[in-house]
Coordinates of C-alpha atoms in Angstrom, one line a residue:
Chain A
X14 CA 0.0 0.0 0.0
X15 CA 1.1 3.2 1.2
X16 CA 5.2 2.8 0.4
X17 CA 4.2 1.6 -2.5
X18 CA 1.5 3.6 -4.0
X19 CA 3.3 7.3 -4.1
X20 CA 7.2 6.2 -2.8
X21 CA 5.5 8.1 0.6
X22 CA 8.5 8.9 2.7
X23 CA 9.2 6.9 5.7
X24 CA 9.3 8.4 9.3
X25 CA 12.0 10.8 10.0
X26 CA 15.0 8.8 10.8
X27 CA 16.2 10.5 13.7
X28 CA 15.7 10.2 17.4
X29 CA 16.6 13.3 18.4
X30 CA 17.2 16.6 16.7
X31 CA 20.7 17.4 17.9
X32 CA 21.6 20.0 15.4
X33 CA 21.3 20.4 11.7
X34 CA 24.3 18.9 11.6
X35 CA 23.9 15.4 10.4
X36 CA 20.5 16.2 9.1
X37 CA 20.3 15.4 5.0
X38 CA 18.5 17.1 2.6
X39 CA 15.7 14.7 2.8
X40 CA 15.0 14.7 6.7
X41 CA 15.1 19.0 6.1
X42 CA 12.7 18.8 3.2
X43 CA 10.4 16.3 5.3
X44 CA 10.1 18.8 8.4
X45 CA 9.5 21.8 6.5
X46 CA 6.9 20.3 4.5
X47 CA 5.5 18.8 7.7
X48 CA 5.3 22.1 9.2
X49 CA 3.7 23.5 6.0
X50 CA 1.0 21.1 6.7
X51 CA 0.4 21.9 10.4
X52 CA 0.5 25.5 10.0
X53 CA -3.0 25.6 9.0
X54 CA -3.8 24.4 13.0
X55 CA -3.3 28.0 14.1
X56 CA -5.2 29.6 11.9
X57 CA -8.2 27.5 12.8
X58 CA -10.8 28.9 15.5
X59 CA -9.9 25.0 17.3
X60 CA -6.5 25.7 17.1
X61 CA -5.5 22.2 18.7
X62 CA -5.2 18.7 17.4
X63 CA -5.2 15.4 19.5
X64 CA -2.3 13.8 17.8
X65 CA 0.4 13.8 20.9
X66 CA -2.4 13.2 23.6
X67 CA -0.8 11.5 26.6
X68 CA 2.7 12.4 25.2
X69 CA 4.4 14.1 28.3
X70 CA 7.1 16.9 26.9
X71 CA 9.8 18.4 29.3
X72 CA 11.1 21.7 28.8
X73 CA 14.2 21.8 30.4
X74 CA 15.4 25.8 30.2
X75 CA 18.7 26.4 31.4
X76 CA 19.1 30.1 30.3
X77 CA 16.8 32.8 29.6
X78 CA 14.6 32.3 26.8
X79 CA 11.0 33.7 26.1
X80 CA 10.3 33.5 22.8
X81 CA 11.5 30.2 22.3
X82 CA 10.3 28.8 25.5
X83 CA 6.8 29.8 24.5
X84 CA 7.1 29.1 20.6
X85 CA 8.1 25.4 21.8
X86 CA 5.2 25.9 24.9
X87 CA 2.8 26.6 22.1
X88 CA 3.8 23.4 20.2
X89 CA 2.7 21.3 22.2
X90 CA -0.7 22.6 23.2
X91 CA -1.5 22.5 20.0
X92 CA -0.3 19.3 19.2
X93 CA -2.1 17.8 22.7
X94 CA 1.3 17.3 24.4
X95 CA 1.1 17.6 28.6
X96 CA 4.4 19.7 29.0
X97 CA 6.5 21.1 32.2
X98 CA 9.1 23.1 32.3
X99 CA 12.3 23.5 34.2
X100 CA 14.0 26.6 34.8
X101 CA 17.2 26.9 36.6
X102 CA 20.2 29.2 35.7
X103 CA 22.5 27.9 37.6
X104 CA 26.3 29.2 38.3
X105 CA 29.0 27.7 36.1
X106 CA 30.5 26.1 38.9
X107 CA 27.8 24.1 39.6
X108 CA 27.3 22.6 35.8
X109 CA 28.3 19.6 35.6
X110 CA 26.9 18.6 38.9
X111 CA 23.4 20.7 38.1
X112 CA 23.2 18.9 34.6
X113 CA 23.5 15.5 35.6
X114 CA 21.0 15.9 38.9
X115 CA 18.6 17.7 36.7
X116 CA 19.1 14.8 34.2
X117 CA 17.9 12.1 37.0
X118 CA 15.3 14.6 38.0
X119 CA 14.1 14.4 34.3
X120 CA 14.3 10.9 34.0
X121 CA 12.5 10.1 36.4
X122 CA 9.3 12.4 35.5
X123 CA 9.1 9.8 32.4
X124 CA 8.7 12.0 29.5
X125 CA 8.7 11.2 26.2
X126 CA 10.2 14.1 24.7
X127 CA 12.5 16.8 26.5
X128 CA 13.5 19.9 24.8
X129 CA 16.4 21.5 26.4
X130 CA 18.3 24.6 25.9
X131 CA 21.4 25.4 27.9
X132 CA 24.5 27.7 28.0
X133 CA 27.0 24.8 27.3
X134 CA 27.5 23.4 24.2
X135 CA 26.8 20.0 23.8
X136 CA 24.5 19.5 26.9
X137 CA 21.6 18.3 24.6
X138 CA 24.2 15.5 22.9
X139 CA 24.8 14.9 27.0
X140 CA 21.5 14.5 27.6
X141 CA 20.8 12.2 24.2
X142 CA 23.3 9.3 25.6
X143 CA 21.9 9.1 29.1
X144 CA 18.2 9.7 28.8
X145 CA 15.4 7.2 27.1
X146 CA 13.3 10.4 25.7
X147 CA 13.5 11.9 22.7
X148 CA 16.0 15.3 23.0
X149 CA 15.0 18.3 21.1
X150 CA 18.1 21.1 21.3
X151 CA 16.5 24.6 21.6
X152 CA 19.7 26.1 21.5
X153 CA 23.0 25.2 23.4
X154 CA 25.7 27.4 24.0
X155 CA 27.8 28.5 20.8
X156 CA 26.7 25.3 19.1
X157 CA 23.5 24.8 17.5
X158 CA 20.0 26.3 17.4
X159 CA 18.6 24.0 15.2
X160 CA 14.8 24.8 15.1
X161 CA 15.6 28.3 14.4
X162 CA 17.3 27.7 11.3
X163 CA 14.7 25.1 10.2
X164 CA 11.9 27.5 10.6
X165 CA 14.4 30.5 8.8
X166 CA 14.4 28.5 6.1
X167 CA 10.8 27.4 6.0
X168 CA 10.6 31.5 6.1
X169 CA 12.7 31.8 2.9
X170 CA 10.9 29.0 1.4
X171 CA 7.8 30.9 1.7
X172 CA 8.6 33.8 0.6
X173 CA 10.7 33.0 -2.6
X174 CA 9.2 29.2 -3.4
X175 CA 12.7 27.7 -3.2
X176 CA 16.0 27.5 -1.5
X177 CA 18.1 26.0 -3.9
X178 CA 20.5 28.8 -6.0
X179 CA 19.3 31.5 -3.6
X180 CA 21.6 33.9 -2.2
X181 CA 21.8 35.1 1.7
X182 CA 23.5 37.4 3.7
X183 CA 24.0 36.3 7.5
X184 CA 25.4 39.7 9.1
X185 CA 26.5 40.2 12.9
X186 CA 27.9 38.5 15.4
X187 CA 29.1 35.1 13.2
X188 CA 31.4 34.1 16.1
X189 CA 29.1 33.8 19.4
X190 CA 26.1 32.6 17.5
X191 CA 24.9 29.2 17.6
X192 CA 21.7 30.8 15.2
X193 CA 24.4 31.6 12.0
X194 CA 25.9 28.2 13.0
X195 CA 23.1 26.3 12.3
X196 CA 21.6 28.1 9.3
X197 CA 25.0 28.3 7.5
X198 CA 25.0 24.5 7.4
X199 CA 21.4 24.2 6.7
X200 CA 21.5 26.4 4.0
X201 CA 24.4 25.2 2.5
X202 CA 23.0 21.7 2.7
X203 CA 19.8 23.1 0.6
X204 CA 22.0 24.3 -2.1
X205 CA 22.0 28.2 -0.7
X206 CA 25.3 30.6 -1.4
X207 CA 26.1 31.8 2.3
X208 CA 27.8 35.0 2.8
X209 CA 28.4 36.1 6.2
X210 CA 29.6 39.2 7.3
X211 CA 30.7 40.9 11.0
X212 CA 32.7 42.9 13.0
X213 CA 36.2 41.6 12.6
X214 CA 36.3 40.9 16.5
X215 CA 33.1 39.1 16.1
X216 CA 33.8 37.0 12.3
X217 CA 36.1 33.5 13.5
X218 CA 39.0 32.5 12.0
X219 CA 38.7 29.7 9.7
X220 CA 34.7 30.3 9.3
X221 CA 34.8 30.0 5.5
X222 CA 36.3 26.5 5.9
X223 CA 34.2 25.5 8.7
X224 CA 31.0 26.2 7.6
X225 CA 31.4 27.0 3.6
X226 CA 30.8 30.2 3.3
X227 CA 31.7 33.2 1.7
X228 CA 33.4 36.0 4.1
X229 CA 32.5 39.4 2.6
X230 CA 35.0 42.1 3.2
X231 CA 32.4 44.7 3.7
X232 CA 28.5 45.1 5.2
X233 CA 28.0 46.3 1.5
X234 CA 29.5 43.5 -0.4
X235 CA 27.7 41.4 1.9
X236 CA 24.2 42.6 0.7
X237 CA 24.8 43.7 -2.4
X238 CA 22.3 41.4 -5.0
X239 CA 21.3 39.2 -1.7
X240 CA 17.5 37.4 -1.4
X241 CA 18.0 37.9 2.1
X242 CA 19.5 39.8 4.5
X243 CA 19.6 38.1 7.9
X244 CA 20.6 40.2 10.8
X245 CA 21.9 38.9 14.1
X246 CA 21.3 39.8 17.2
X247 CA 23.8 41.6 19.0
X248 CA 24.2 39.9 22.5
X249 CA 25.2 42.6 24.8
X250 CA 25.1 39.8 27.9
X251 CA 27.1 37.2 26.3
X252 CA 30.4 39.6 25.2
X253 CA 32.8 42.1 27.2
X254 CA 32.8 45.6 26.0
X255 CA 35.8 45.8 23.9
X256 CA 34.2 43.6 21.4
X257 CA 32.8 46.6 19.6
X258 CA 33.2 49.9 19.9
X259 CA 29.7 51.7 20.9
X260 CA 25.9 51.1 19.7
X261 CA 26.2 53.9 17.6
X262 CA 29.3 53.1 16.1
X263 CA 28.1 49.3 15.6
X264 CA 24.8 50.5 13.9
X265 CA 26.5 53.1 11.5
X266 CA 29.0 50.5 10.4
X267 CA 26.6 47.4 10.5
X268 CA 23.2 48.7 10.9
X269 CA 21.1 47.7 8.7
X270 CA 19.6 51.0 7.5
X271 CA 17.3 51.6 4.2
X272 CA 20.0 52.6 2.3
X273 CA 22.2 49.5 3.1
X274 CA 19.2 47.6 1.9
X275 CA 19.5 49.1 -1.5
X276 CA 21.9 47.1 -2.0
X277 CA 20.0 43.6 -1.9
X278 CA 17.7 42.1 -5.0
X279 CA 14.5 44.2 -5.5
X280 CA 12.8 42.2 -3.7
X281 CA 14.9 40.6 -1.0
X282 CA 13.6 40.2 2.2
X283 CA 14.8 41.2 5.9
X284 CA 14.7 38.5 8.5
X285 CA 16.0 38.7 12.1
X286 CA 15.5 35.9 14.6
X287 CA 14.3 38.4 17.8
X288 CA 14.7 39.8 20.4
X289 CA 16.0 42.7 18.0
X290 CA 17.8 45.7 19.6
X291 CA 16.3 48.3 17.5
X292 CA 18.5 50.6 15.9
X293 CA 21.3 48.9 16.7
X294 CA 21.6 46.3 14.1
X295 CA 18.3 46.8 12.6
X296 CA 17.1 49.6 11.9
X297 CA 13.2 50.7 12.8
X298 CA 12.1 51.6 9.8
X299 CA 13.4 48.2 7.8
X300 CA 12.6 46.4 11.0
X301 CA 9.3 47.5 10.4
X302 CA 9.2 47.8 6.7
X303 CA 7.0 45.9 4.3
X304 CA 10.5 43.8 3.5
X305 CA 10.4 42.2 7.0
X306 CA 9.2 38.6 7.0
X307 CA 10.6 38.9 11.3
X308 CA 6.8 38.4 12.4
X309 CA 6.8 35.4 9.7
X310 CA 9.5 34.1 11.2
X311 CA 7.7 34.2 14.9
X312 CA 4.3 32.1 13.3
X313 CA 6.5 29.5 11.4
X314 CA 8.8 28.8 14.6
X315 CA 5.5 27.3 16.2
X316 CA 4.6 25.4 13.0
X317 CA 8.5 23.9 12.4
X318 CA 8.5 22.8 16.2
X319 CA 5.4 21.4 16.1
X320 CA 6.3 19.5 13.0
X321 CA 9.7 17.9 15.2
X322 CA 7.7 16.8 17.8
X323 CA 5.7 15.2 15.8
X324 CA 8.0 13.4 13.8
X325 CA 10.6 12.5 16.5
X326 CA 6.9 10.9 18.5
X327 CA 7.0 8.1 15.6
X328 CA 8.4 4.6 15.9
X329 CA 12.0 4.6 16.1
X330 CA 13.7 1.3 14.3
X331 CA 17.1 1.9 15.2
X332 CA 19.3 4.5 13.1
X333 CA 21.5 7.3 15.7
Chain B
X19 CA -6.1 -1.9 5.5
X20 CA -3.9 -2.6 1.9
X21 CA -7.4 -0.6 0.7
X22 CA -4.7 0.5 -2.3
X23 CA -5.6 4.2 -1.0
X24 CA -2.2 5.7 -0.6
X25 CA -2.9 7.0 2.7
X26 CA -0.9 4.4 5.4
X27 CA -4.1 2.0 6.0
X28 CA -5.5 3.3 9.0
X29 CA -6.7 -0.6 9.6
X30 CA -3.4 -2.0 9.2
X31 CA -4.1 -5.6 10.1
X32 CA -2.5 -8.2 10.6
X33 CA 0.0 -5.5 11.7
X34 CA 3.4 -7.7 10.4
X35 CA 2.4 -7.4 6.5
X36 CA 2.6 -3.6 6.8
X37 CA 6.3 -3.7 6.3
X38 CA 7.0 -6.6 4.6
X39 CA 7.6 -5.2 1.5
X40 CA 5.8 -3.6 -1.9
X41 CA 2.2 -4.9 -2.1
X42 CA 3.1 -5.5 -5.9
X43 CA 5.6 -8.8 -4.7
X44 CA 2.5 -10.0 -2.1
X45 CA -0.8 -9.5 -4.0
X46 CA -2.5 -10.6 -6.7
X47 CA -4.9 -9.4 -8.7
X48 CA -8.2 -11.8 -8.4
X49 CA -11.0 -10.0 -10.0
X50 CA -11.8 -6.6 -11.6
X51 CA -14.9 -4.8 -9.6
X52 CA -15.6 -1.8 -11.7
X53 CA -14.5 -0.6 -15.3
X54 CA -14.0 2.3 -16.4
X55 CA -17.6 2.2 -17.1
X56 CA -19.2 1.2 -14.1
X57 CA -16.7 3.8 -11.8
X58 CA -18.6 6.5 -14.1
X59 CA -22.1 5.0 -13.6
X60 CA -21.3 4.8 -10.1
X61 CA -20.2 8.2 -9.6
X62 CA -23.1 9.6 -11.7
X63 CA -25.6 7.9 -9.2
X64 CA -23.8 9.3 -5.9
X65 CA -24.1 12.6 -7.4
X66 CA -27.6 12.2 -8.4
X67 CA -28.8 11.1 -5.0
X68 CA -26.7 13.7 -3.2
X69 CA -28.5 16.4 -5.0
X70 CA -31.8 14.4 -4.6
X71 CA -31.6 13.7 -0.8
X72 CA -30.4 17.6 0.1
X73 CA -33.0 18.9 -2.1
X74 CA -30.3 20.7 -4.2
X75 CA -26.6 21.8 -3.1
X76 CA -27.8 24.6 -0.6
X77 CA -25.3 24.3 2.3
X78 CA -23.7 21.3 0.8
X79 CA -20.1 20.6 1.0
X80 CA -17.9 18.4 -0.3
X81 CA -14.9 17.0 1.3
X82 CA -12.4 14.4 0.1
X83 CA -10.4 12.1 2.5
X84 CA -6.5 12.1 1.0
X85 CA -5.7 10.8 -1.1
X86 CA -8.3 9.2 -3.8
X87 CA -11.2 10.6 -1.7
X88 CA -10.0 14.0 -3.0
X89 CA -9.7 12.8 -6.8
X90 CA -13.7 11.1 -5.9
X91 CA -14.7 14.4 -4.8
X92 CA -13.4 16.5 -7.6
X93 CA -15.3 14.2 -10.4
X94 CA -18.3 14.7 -8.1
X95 CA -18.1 18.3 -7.4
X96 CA -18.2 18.2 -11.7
X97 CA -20.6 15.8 -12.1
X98 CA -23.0 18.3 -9.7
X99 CA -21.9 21.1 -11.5
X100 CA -23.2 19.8 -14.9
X101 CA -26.2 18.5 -13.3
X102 CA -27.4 20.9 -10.9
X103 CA -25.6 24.4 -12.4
X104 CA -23.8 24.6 -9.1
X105 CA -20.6 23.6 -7.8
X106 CA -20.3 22.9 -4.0
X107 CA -17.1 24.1 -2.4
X108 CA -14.3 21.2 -2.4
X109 CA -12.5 20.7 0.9
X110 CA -9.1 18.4 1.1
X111 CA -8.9 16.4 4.7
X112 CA -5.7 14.8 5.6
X113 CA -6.1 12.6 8.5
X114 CA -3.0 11.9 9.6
X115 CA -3.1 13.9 12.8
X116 CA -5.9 12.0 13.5
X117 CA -5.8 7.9 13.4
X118 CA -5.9 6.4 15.9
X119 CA -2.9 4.3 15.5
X120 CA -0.5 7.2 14.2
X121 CA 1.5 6.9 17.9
X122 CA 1.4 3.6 17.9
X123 CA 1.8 2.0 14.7
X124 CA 4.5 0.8 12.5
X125 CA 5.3 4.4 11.3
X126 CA 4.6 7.5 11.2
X127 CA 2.3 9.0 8.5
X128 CA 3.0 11.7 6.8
X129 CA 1.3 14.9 7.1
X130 CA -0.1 16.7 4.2
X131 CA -1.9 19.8 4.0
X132 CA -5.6 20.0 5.1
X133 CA -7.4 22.3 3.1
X134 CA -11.0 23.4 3.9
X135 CA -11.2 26.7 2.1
X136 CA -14.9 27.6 3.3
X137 CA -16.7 27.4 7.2
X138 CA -18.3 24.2 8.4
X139 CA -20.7 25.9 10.1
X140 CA -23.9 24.7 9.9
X141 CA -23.2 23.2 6.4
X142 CA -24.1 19.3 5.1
X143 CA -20.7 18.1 4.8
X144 CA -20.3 14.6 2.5
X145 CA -17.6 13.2 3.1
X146 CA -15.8 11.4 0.3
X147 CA -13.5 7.7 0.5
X148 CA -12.7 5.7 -2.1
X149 CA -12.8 2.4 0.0
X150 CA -15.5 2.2 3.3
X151 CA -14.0 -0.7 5.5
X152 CA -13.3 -1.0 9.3
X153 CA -14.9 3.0 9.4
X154 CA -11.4 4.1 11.6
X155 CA -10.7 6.7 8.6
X156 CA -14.2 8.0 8.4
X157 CA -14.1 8.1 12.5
X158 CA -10.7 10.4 12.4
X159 CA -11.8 12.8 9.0
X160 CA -14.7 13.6 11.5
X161 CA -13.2 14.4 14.4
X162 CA -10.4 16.4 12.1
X163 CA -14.0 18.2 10.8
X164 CA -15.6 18.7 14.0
X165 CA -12.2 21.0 14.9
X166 CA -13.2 23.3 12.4
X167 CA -16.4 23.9 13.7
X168 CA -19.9 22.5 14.2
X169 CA -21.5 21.8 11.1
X170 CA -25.0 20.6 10.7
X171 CA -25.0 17.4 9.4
X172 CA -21.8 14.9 8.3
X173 CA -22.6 12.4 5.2
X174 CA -20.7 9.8 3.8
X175 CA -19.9 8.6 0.2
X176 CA -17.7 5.9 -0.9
X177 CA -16.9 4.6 -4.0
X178 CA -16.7 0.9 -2.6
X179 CA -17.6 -0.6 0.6
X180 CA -16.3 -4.1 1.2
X181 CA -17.2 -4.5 4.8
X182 CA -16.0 -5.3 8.0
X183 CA -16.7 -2.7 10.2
X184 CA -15.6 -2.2 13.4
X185 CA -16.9 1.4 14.2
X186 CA -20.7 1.6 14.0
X187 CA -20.2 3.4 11.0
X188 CA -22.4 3.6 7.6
X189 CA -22.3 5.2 4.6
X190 CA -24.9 7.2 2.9
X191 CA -24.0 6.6 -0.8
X192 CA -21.8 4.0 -2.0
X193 CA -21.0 3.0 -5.4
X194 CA -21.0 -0.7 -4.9
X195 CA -21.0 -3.3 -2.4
X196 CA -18.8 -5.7 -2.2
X197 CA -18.0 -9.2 0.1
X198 CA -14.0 -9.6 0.7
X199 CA -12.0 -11.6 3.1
X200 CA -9.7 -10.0 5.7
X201 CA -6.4 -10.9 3.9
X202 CA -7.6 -9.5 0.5
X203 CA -7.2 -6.0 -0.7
X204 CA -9.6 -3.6 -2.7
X205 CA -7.6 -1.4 -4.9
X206 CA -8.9 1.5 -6.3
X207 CA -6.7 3.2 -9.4
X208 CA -8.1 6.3 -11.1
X209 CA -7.1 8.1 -14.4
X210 CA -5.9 11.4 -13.1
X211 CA -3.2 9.8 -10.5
X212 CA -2.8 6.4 -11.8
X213 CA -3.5 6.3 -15.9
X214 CA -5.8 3.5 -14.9
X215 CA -9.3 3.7 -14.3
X216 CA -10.2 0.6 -12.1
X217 CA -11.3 -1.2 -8.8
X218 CA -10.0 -4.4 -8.2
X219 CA -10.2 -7.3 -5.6
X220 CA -6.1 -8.6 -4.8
X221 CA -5.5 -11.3 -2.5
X222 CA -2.3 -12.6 -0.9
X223 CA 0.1 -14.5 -3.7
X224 CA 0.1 -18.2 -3.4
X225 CA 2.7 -20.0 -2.2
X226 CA 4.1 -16.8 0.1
X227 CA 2.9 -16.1 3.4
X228 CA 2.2 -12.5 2.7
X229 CA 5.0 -11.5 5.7

C-alpha cells in the first residue's frame, strides 16, 4: 500500500534533533513540509489537534529564553502534548553537577520528549546518551540552534518558493552565534550561497572552511544582490565591552539602514530571529518595513516545532 | 487496510504485513470490480442522489479524505456542476493527525496539507473515500471536521464498501458493495493519479505467506 502507491516517505530517521548537523536534505525537506501542513492548525478557531495526547514533553530551560520557550510551549498545546518546564540558571560552577542531577530529576518524570536549551554546548548531545526520551536542542551554547534555522528556512521557502540557487547574507555577530551556526550549514546543505559578514572581533578564524561560506569584506558587499539579508542579534550579555566599539558606532557600520538595503535584490527580504535591539543592528524603519518577514519568522517557529515533535513521537527502528 | 488508498491504511491488520515489503511482490490481482464504465455510472448515481436527498446543493459541501477521496470528490463536485448548475465548495482532509494508531503504529504517517477553504458551520458536509472498511478513517476525517467547527449534518460517500466494520459506521451513498475476506485488498486506481481507471479485488500470492 502506502510505500508503494506514491514512494511516501518513511518516518523521519532521527531520534533526536541534535543540530542540523547530520540532518540530509531529505529529513530537512520532510520537516519543513511537515510544518507547512500543520501551519493551518493556528489559523483555525480550534486551534489544537489530539495527535500527541498523553505524550508528556519536558522543557528543560537552562538560560533565559521567552520566545522560544513559549514558541516550543505553544507546540505542544497544540499538538495535545502535557508539558513542564524547568528553569534553573544555575552558576557555572555548579554545571556539571546541576546537569546530571537535573538529568535524574528528568528521567524520572518519564517523558517522552524533552526539549532543552542550555548555556553549554553539547548539553543536549549529554543529555541524548543518558536519557530514554526523545532530546530536542533549543539552543545550546555556541553550538546549534537547530529549530531556528529550520523555521528560517521554511521562512525563505515561503517567501521565494525555493531555496536551492538562492543567495543570503548572515550579518553580525558570526562568532558567538549558535543561530548563523546552524543556518549556515542548513543552508548550504539546501543548495543556498552563504555569505556572512561581521565585526572583525566578532567573524572566527577559519569560518569560511568550517562552515562553507563566503566572508564578505564589507556590510555592503555582503548585501549587495542578496535574497535575504539576515541580521543577528547583537548579544550585549554574552560579550565584554571591547568587542565593539559603541551602539552607535556598531549600527552606522553594520546597521542595517534603508539605504544599506538598497543594496540587496529588489525584492529581498529582511529576517532577524528576535529579540531585535532596534536601531542597533536593525534599523526601525526596515525592521518594520514591508520587507520584513521577522513576524513570519515568529508564526512558522511554532509550525516547524510542532512539526519535530511530531515526527521524532513516531516509531523509532534503530538509526542514531 | 492494503485498501490501495495511498494513505498508510489506518486498519493496518494483521500488523506484520505492513512492512514486509511492496504490495506489488504479495498481492494478486483476483477479480476486476468496476471498469471504467461502471466507476462513471457509479459516480453519476452518488451525485444524483446527493442532489436528490439535500434537495439541491444549498449548504452542501464536499470533502475528500486524501488521497483518492480528494480525486472522488473532484469528479463529483463536476458531475453536480453539470447536473445541478452549481458547484459545491471542495475541501481536502488529511487525517494523519488524526488515526488512531499514528502513535502507535508501525510508522509514522506523513502529514499533508488539510485544506478546507470555506466554514463548516452549519453546512451538510459529504464526506468522500474511495474504500469504506473498518470505518477508523471516516471516524478520524470527523473528528479532524468537528475542529473546524460545528457543522449541521456529516454524510458519507464511498466509491466501494467491502465490509468489516468495526466502528458503527455507515455510509450514505456507495458505489458498490462488495464481500471480501480480511487478507484481500480492494484497490482502487483512477485516471488522473494512476493512468488507470479501475477497482479491483487482490489477494495474498500463493505460495508466500504475505509476511
Amino acid at each position: 500500500m502506502a510505500a508503494e502507491a506514491t514512494g511516501e516517505r518513511p518516518a523521519f530517521p532521527h531520534r533526536h534533533l541534535l543540530g542540523i548537523e547530520g540532518l540530509s536534505r531529505r529529513d530537512v525537506d520532510l520537516i519543513l513540509d511537515t510544518a507547512e501542513a500543520l501551519r493551518d492548525i493556528s489559523q483555525r478557531r480550534i486551534k489544537k489537534v489530539q495527535t500527541l495526547r498523553g505524550r508528556m514533553v519536558v522543557n528543560a530551560f537552562f538560560e533565559a529564553s521567552t520566545r522560544t520557550r513559549v514558541s516550543f510551549e505553544i507546540a505542544e498545546k497544540r499538538l495535545s502534548a502535557d508539558s513542564v518546564n524547568i528553569q534553573t540558571t544555575g552558576s557555572a560552577m555548579q554545571k556539571g553537577e546541576t546537569l546530571l542531577d537535573t538529568l535524574q530529576n528528568i528521567e524520572a518524570m518519564r517523558p517522552d520528549m524533552v526539549v532543552i536549551r542550555h548555556w553549554c554546548s553539547g548539553a543536549p548531545q549529554f543529555l541524548a546518551r543518558h536519557l530514554r526520551s526523545a532530546v530536542i536542542n533549543a539552543g545550546d551554547g555556541q553550538h546549534e540552534h537547530p529549530t531556528q534555522a529550520l523555521l528560517d528556512a521554511l521562512t525563505i521557502r515561503q517567501a521565494k518558493g525555493r531555496l536551492d540557487g538562492l543567495r543570503v547574507a548572515i550579518c553580525g555577530d558570526i562568532a558567538h552565534s549558535r543561530v548563523a551556526r546552524s543556518n549556515a550549514l542548513l543552508l548550504r546543505l539546501c543548495g543556498v550561497e552563504v555569505r556572512v559578514f561581521g565585526p572583525r572581533t566578532m567573524l572566527p578564524r577559519g569560518v569560511a572552511e568550517a562552515l562553507g561560506v563566503n566572508v564578505a569584506r564589507t556590510f555592503e558587499e555582503a548585501v549587495e544582490g542578496s535574497d535575504v539579508v539576515m541580521m543577528l542579534r547583537i548579544q550585549k550579555e554574552r560579550q565584554g565591552a571591547d568587542m565593539f566599539p559603541s551602539e552607535r558606532e556598531y549600527a552606522r557600520r553594520f546597521g542595517l539602514t534603508p539605504a544599506a538595503l538598497e543594496r540587496a535584490a529588489p525584492d529581498a527580504i529582511v529576517m532577524h530571529p528576535g529579540p531585535m535591539n532596534r536601531g542597533v543592528e536593525i534599523d526601525p524603519v526596515v525592521a518594520d518595513g514591508d520587507r520584513s518577514v521577522i513576524l513570519d519568522q515568529v508564526e512558522n517557529g511554532v509550525a516547524v516545532r510542532m512539526a519535530v515533535l511530531y515526527l521524532l513521537s513516531g516509531p523509532h527502528d534503530a538509526i542514531e | 487496510m492494503l485498501e490501495a488508498t495511498d494513505r498508510p491504511a489506518i486498519d493496518a491488520r494483521p500488523a506484520g504485513l505492513l512492512d514486509a515489503g511492496p504490495v506489488a511482490d504479495r498481492f494478486v490481482e483476483k477479480q476486476v470490480l468496476m471498469d471504467r464504465q461502471a466507476i462513471d455510472r457509479a459516480l453519476r448515481r452518488i451525485a444524483h442522489e446527493i442532489a436528490e436527498r439535500n434537495g439541491g446543493l444549498e449548504g452542501v459541501r464536499l470533502v475528500g479524505i486524501r488521497t483518492r477521496g480528494v480525486d472522488i470528490a473532484r469528479r463529483l463536485q463536476s458531475l453536480l456542476a453539470g447536473t445541478e448548475g452549481a458547484e459545491p465548495p471542495l475541501g481536502e482532509l488529511d487525517i494523519a493527525l488524526y488515526r488512531d494508531d499514528a502513535l502507535s503504529g508501525l510508522r509514522l504517517p506523513e502529514v499533508r496539507p488539510t485544506r478546507m477553504p470555506f466554514d463548516v458551520e452549519g453546512t451538510t458536509i459529504v464526506l468522500v473515500d474511495d474504500v469504506l472498511y473498518t470505518g477508523r478513517t471516516v471516524r478520524a476525517a470527523i473528528d479532524a471536521i468537528m475542529d473546524f467547527g460545528r457543522p449541521r449534518s456529516i454524510q458519507l460517500a464511498a466509491l466501494v464498501d467491502r465490509g468489516h466494520r468495526e466502528l458503527p459506521i455507515r455510509a450514505d451513498y456507495v458505489g458498490r458493495t462488495v464481500e471480501t475476506r480480511r487478507d484481500q485488498s480492494v484497490l482502487v486506481r483512477l485516471d488522473e493519479r494512476d493512468g488507470v481507471e479501475k477497482v479491483a479485488i487482490r489477494e495474498p500470492a500463493e505460495g508466500r505467506d504475505g509476511g
